Amino acid sequence: MTEKRSLLLHEQEKITEPGADNRVTSEWSYDRHSFMWNGQRVFLNSATIHYFRMPRAEWREVLVKAKLAGMNCIDTYFAWNVHEPEEGQWNFEGDRDCGAFLDLCAELGMWVIARPGPFICAEWDFGGFPYWLETKPNVKFRENNETYLHYVDLYFDRIIPVIRERQVSTGGSVILVQVENEYGYLMDDAAASDHMIRLRDGLLRRGIEVPLITCVGGAEGTIEGANFWSGADGHYAKLREKQPDTPKMVTEFWTGWFENWGGPSAIQKTAPLLEKRLMEVLRAGYTGISHYMFYGGTNFGGYGGRTVGSSDIFMVTSYDYDAPLNEYGRVTPKYAVTKKWSYFVNAFGTFFMESEEVPEAEISPRHPKGTSIRGRRSGDQTVWYLESHLDERQTLPITLEEGRTLPVALDPGQIVPVFDRIRIADDVFLTGGVWITGNEMVNGERTLFIVGDTGQRSVVELEAPSLRVISSSMQLLLDHDPESDVRRLDLFHFREPGTIRLEAGGVPLRIIVLDSEAMDRTWRIEDADPEQLRYVIGLDDVNILPSGQVKGMISDPDRSMMLLGGWPCGEQMLTGREFIQPDVAVESGRAEDTKNYHETKGNHHHQLPVLPMPPRLSESPDVSRIKLEAAAQSPSGQPEHFAEYRQDYGYLLYECDFHSEEGGTRNLILPNLQDTARVYVGGVEQALVRQVGAAAIPVRTVKGTNRLQILIQHMGRLNFSPHLGESKGLAGPVYLGGTVQDIRRDWQAASGIVHLDEVNHLDEVNHLEEHPLLSRSIMLDGMDRAILVGAVSKGLRINGIDVPLEGYQDWFSFHTVDLSLYLKPGEVNTLEMPYSSSPLNRLELILYRNADELTDWRMAGNEALLPKQWETLGTFNGSADPMETNDDVQYSGNRMASPLIDRSYGQPVWYRWKFSRSDVPEHYQVNLMVRLTGMSKGTLHLNGHHLGRYWQIGPQEDYKVPVSWLQDENELLVFDEEGCAPDRIRLLFDKPSQYPWVVIE
């Protein structure tokens, strides 16, 4: 078909001789198979990395790690609330300098997919919108609302020039720009068209020339991608049907998942399963993928969002995401999987981008029961995908055409590529059921990397007019069929890399045989000069400094290290010990080689010093106890929410006095509560409210005047929802009195009584007809207001009248519905709702009286909770036992001097520690974290940097302390809502901090 041209024509002058005017035209284009750069096909392998989730000092190393993993592109959102935290106050400096981030990508030779929003989701507060946007009259988000679009235009006026000036058409590296984000989750393309076109035109009008893309939903004039973790085939079919002439791209391939306070660890997407899903993507035919996330980072400050589902799914501070690179930028087993897959794709990228799926009727290989096979073909070359459906690892035979039978080793569920006469050089073809993670010229030799698990035997066939073995570092079984040009190589995968040199059809061919662990430690290092391409095998981690110096981490000094390609010292096989301690290597009999190597490198290594130790906190922190007191009267007499109070994040304290005729327990009714709240009466904490939306909280009162205080922490706005832009804090009146009923039980269906609360009642609903109508009776009992909160189903009716649920989506299982106007006082009211699912976490009916509203509210924000007076913490609540000890707090000499008896002060407290930066030897690269054992909930601060929220209900236990934010002398502040004893807080290094780094070049 005819290739589609983009709007981009990148012209740059290239002067070859003085006075010459030779112009080189570079073009980014695409057809139905793939994107193309100057006519060359590009498999777009992109790493999603958000510049705003890490300090600027960490950008380079994280981007370099992406490049070393085989990525050729970086995908990033741009967060509006990061750049305009207050209206009209723009910030593009320091950690927020997104232009510098794009420039660094270009410097490192990485293309960029720019996603400016304005909505970005990303588990980020408010989906990236600034908090003050909520205060604009009549604003409605993500639609053609005049107010909303006015501020979007102002945002675009600022952010789009940053992107426009860095497109490939102007010498930068931005190749694609996304229009909005995941709009298809809200409505179909036809309904979304007006708004999407409005945003699309806003990009074009401001000079965006590169192709525009969308994800989950499309728009005219854009290329649509799909977001998913599984189901690659189904998504591919939908994209092909909608846009047959565009490349197929996974715009978000979810490598892991986010975590929320009180939820489980997000470790369900294991490394083996990640490999399988990546192979499904390749098998389906995609030629572009963006790994979301490749590096997650951290939700510093108040930027962690809240997502749909139950009422209290608030993001933890870590956005580790169980991604290939962890929160600290360390490689993980998923990084190894992604790198191996990327190297495999890079080795045969042209084939994958030009291939078509083999029709089922043409699938010829014979394979055992318990397996399935599909294939992709380009010309006379085929790659088969053999998938195991067995429950144990097996080595199975697969028979190709002409009776060629190969053994293939598969783990349960694994998909292994089977090469069927794939061309690796002119007149040289390879067949084999193995992973091949390199196929290129390295130091003048065509070099293949063949990978298998430790102890695995692999068989490959090479077909060439002539083939002879030059040398081999391992025993090699070589069979030759005299009637053909096929040689069969029987290989064994040891822990020690093996090298086989051959000449095939006049082509110098080198095969590097690796086990899977050696592949995990194989690194491809590009150079502007292709002849200087290098590989290093044996390092646990690698970094390339701005100077070009290559450094690597070694956890095992006895591991073999192999240098291939254009190293100044030449190709070598050494041990880790020879890098770390050359004097020891001299004694081992390798003196001459080691001496020559280190003289060549100019390095002067010595015995490594002792392991680095984390900083020691001061033995006893300073403490500042906060007296909860709100003196400023609310202008309306009612509580104001955060945006009305003109505060973005942190805390608001609400306070009022009320009179009680008699003491006892009464319900406090909060009809609109979107955050966790601590409730105090008479200075005594009554409850920590977690399930929000609306709440009824029993509080103890005394006869006479009572002081009510509600301390609310902003826990993050919804990052994605049909109800985006909820008011944070208390919004609207608060009431005293009323009742709350758990109404998950005793629903009437045609088949009888149905309970929706407990798992052991599921049998009762498993046999119901699809979405049967359930009903139950309710009485007001003298109340005139009613709220239904929890897992409400669409089709809700009261007394036969439909109750509208604005923005209802099946996947949004939490709603707060005011039923007051539909209920009849003094009568039996009928509540009807179609059955959707069970068990339900929550479905409550809250009843109260309008006359019981509390008035005359006073408020205070963050300013009232700042530390005012510091004192040394020697005792806590007036008591301490100097004889009590706690060996558990001992860590590198870091121990509290006075163990604390009472575990909580019962009121918010600030703690302050001083500590010195550790002396870290140059051979180590450390990452620092703080562990908050025993604390409750609050915030962390280091040297004026807000490290984020904490809440010791899991799953997060440790909190990142960026090393780049350390000074010689440091101050750590912890605000704890309960004033818990801080005797077990300690600073830690992550585990890889104990391993040395050595200079390779």
mmCIF file of N, CA and C in Angstrom, residues 829-887:
data_model
loop_
_atom_site.group_PDB
_atom_site.id
_atom_site.type_symbol
_atom_site.label_atom_id
_atom_site.label_comp_id
_atom_site.label_asym_id
_atom_site.label_seq_id
_atom_site.Cartn_x
_atom_site.Cartn_y
_atom_site.Cartn_z
ATOM 1 N N ASN A 829 -41.505 3.117 52.806
ATOM 2 C CA ASN A 829 -40.925 3.455 51.509
ATOM 3 C C ASN A 829 -40.260 2.212 50.913
ATOM 4 N N THR A 830 -40.384 2.077 49.605
ATOM 5 C CA THR A 830 -39.816 0.909 48.921
ATOM 6 C C THR A 830 -38.590 1.327 48.109
ATOM 7 N N LEU A 831 -37.488 0.691 48.413
ATOM 8 C CA LEU A 831 -36.231 0.915 47.712
ATOM 9 C C LEU A 831 -36.008 -0.258 46.762
ATOM 10 N N GLU A 832 -35.822 0.019 45.471
ATOM 11 C CA GLU A 832 -35.600 -1.026 44.471
ATOM 12 C C GLU A 832 -34.273 -0.789 43.753
ATOM 13 N N MET A 833 -33.580 -1.893 43.430
ATOM 14 C CA MET A 833 -32.274 -1.788 42.803
ATOM 15 C C MET A 833 -31.964 -3.106 42.092
ATOM 16 N N PRO A 834 -31.588 -3.080 40.835
ATOM 17 C CA PRO A 834 -31.221 -4.325 40.151
ATOM 18 C C PRO A 834 -29.981 -4.944 40.794
ATOM 19 N N TYR A 835 -29.980 -6.267 40.862
ATOM 20 C CA TYR A 835 -28.791 -6.952 41.373
ATOM 21 C C TYR A 835 -27.657 -6.798 40.373
ATOM 22 N N SER A 836 -26.486 -6.439 40.872
ATOM 23 C CA SER A 836 -25.322 -6.297 40.009
ATOM 24 C C SER A 836 -24.245 -7.295 40.381
ATOM 25 N N SER A 837 -23.805 -7.257 41.643
ATOM 26 C CA SER A 837 -22.746 -8.166 42.080
ATOM 27 C C SER A 837 -22.765 -8.242 43.595
ATOM 28 N N SER A 838 -22.038 -9.203 44.111
ATOM 29 C CA SER A 838 -21.876 -9.336 45.556
ATOM 30 C C SER A 838 -20.626 -10.173 45.804
ATOM 31 N N PRO A 839 -20.050 -10.156 47.008
ATOM 32 C CA PRO A 839 -20.544 -9.394 48.158
ATOM 33 C C PRO A 839 -20.207 -7.909 48.020
ATOM 34 N N LEU A 840 -20.985 -7.078 48.669
ATOM 35 C CA LEU A 840 -20.770 -5.645 48.674
ATOM 36 C C LEU A 840 -19.972 -5.262 49.917
ATOM 37 N N ASN A 841 -18.978 -4.399 49.719
ATOM 38 C CA ASN A 841 -18.207 -3.921 50.871
ATOM 39 C C ASN A 841 -19.016 -2.978 51.744
ATOM 40 N N ARG A 842 -19.905 -2.222 51.099
ATOM 41 C CA ARG A 842 -20.630 -1.216 51.873
ATOM 42 C C ARG A 842 -21.909 -0.817 51.157
ATOM 43 N N LEU A 843 -23.012 -0.737 51.885
ATOM 44 C CA LEU A 843 -24.251 -0.141 51.421
ATOM 45 C C LEU A 843 -25.008 0.290 52.664
ATOM 46 N N GLU A 844 -24.994 1.593 52.944
ATOM 47 C CA GLU A 844 -25.567 2.135 54.176
ATOM 48 C C GLU A 844 -26.640 3.165 53.864
ATOM 49 N N LEU A 845 -27.638 3.190 54.716
ATOM 50 C CA LEU A 845 -28.675 4.209 54.664
ATOM 51 C C LEU A 845 -28.513 5.086 55.909
ATOM 52 N N ILE A 846 -28.252 6.370 55.692
ATOM 53 C CA ILE A 846 -28.040 7.318 56.787
ATOM 54 C C ILE A 846 -29.255 8.250 56.852
ATOM 55 N N LEU A 847 -29.906 8.284 58.009
ATOM 56 C CA LEU A 847 -31.100 9.106 58.217
ATOM 57 C C LEU A 847 -30.809 10.163 59.273
ATOM 58 N N TYR A 848 -31.310 11.383 59.075
ATOM 59 C CA TYR A 848 -31.083 12.469 60.042
ATOM 60 C C TYR A 848 -32.112 13.565 59.814
ATOM 61 N N ARG A 849 -32.065 14.569 60.683
ATOM 62 C CA ARG A 849 -33.040 15.672 60.605
ATOM 63 C C ARG A 849 -32.341 16.961 60.182
ATOM 64 N N ASN A 850 -32.982 17.696 59.322
ATOM 65 C CA ASN A 850 -32.429 18.963 58.863
ATOM 66 C C ASN A 850 -32.278 19.950 60.018
ATOM 67 N N ALA A 851 -33.142 19.827 61.042
ATOM 68 C CA ALA A 851 -33.109 20.761 62.171
ATOM 69 C C ALA A 851 -31.900 20.553 63.061
ATOM 70 N N ASP A 852 -31.188 19.443 62.882
ATOM 71 C CA ASP A 852 -30.061 19.131 63.774
ATOM 72 C C ASP A 852 -28.724 19.590 63.211
ATOM 73 N N GLU A 853 -28.757 20.573 62.310
ATOM 74 C CA GLU A 853 -27.510 21.064 61.723
ATOM 75 C C GLU A 853 -26.677 21.809 62.766
ATOM 76 N N LEU A 854 -25.372 21.571 62.740
ATOM 77 C CA LEU A 854 -24.422 22.288 63.588
ATOM 78 C C LEU A 854 -23.957 23.538 62.850
ATOM 79 N N THR A 855 -23.859 24.653 63.575
ATOM 80 C CA THR A 855 -23.542 25.936 62.944
ATOM 81 C C THR A 855 -22.363 26.599 63.644
ATOM 82 N N ASP A 856 -22.024 27.782 63.117
ATOM 83 C CA ASP A 856 -20.973 28.636 63.710
ATOM 84 C C ASP A 856 -19.632 27.896 63.742
ATOM 85 N N TRP A 857 -19.194 27.478 62.577
ATOM 86 C CA TRP A 857 -17.935 26.740 62.480
ATOM 87 C C TRP A 857 -16.735 27.678 62.439
ATOM 88 N N ARG A 858 -15.685 27.242 63.083
ATOM 89 C CA ARG A 858 -14.375 27.890 62.989
ATOM 90 C C ARG A 858 -13.430 26.947 62.256
ATOM 91 N N MET A 859 -12.422 27.522 61.589
ATOM 92 C CA MET A 859 -11.529 26.703 60.778
ATOM 93 C C MET A 859 -10.082 27.136 60.931
ATOM 94 N N ALA A 860 -9.194 26.227 60.631
ATOM 95 C CA ALA A 860 -7.763 26.518 60.561
ATOM 96 C C ALA A 860 -7.142 25.543 59.568
ATOM 97 N N GLY A 861 -6.128 26.027 58.858
ATOM 98 C CA GLY A 861 -5.453 25.190 57.874
ATOM 99 C C GLY A 861 -4.076 24.771 58.333
ATOM 100 N N ASN A 862 -3.207 24.506 57.370
ATOM 101 C CA ASN A 862 -1.851 24.053 57.697
ATOM 102 C C ASN A 862 -1.140 25.001 58.651
ATOM 103 N N GLU A 863 -1.449 26.278 58.524
ATOM 104 C CA GLU A 863 -0.725 27.273 59.326
ATOM 105 C C GLU A 863 -0.923 27.061 60.816
ATOM 106 N N ALA A 864 -2.054 26.498 61.218
ATOM 107 C CA ALA A 864 -2.323 26.299 62.639
ATOM 108 C C ALA A 864 -1.687 25.029 63.179
ATOM 109 N N LEU A 865 -1.158 24.200 62.281
ATOM 110 C CA LEU A 865 -0.587 22.929 62.710
ATOM 111 C C LEU A 865 0.933 22.908 62.635
ATOM 112 N N LEU A 866 1.526 24.068 62.362
ATOM 113 C CA LEU A 866 2.985 24.121 62.292
ATOM 114 C C LEU A 866 3.578 24.059 63.698
ATOM 115 N N PRO A 867 4.796 23.522 63.810
ATOM 116 C CA PRO A 867 5.435 23.481 65.135
ATOM 117 C C PRO A 867 5.721 24.898 65.627
ATOM 118 N N LYS A 868 5.395 25.141 66.890
ATOM 119 C CA LYS A 868 5.576 26.488 67.450
ATOM 120 C C LYS A 868 6.686 26.538 68.486
ATOM 121 N N GLN A 869 6.846 25.498 69.243
ATOM 122 C CA GLN A 869 7.866 25.486 70.282
ATOM 123 C C GLN A 869 8.438 24.078 70.396
ATOM 124 N N TRP A 870 9.742 23.997 70.323
ATOM 125 C CA TRP A 870 10.401 22.696 70.377
ATOM 126 C C TRP A 870 10.947 22.438 71.771
ATOM 127 N N GLU A 871 10.843 21.172 72.179
ATOM 128 C CA GLU A 871 11.458 20.758 73.431
ATOM 129 C C GLU A 871 12.088 19.393 73.209
ATOM 130 N N THR A 872 13.038 19.075 74.032
ATOM 131 C CA THR A 872 13.708 17.781 73.903
ATOM 132 C C THR A 872 12.813 16.675 74.420
ATOM 133 N N LEU A 873 12.728 15.598 73.685
ATOM 134 C CA LEU A 873 11.890 14.476 74.085
ATOM 135 C C LEU A 873 12.696 13.571 75.005
ATOM 136 N N GLY A 874 12.521 13.775 76.303
ATOM 137 C CA GLY A 874 13.180 12.894 77.268
ATOM 138 C C GLY A 874 12.175 11.951 77.883
ATOM 139 N N THR A 875 10.993 12.455 78.102
ATOM 140 C CA THR A 875 9.901 11.624 78.597
ATOM 141 C C THR A 875 8.698 11.870 77.719
ATOM 142 N N PHE A 876 7.721 11.021 77.834
ATOM 143 C CA PHE A 876 6.541 11.122 76.981
ATOM 144 C C PHE A 876 5.319 11.010 77.859
ATOM 145 N N ASN A 877 4.444 11.975 77.795
ATOM 146 C CA ASN A 877 3.273 12.016 78.685
ATOM 147 C C ASN A 877 3.689 12.006 80.152
ATOM 148 N N GLY A 878 4.876 12.550 80.387
ATOM 149 C CA GLY A 878 5.312 12.696 81.776
ATOM 150 C C GLY A 878 5.874 11.455 82.407
ATOM 151 N N SER A 879 6.112 10.384 81.657
ATOM 152 C CA SER A 879 6.637 9.178 82.289
ATOM 153 C C SER A 879 7.563 8.450 81.341
ATOM 154 N N ALA A 880 8.593 7.878 81.903
ATOM 155 C CA ALA A 880 9.499 7.014 81.155
ATOM 156 C C ALA A 880 10.271 6.177 82.144
ATOM 157 N N ASP A 881 10.574 4.992 81.748
ATOM 158 C CA ASP A 881 11.329 4.083 82.594
ATOM 159 C C ASP A 881 12.735 3.955 82.036
ATOM 160 N N PRO A 882 13.738 4.603 82.656
ATOM 161 C CA PRO A 882 15.094 4.573 82.105
ATOM 162 C C PRO A 882 15.703 3.189 82.126
ATOM 163 N N MET A 883 15.067 2.237 82.824
ATOM 164 C CA MET A 883 15.629 0.887 82.889
ATOM 165 C C MET A 883 15.175 0.041 81.704
ATOM 166 N N GLU A 884 14.094 0.475 81.017
ATOM 167 C CA GLU A 884 13.591 -0.344 79.919
ATOM 168 C C GLU A 884 14.484 -0.163 78.701
ATOM 169 N N THR A 885 14.774 -1.250 78.013
ATOM 170 C CA THR A 885 15.560 -1.190 76.783
ATOM 171 C C THR A 885 14.818 -1.921 75.688
ATOM 172 N N ASN A 886 15.226 -1.646 74.490
ATOM 173 C CA ASN A 886 14.591 -2.273 73.325
ATOM 174 C C ASN A 886 15.664 -2.513 72.284
ATOM 175 N N ASP A 887 16.150 -3.742 72.245
ATOM 176 C CA ASP A 887 17.234 -4.048 71.323
ATOM 177 C C ASP A 887 16.804 -3.940 69.867
#
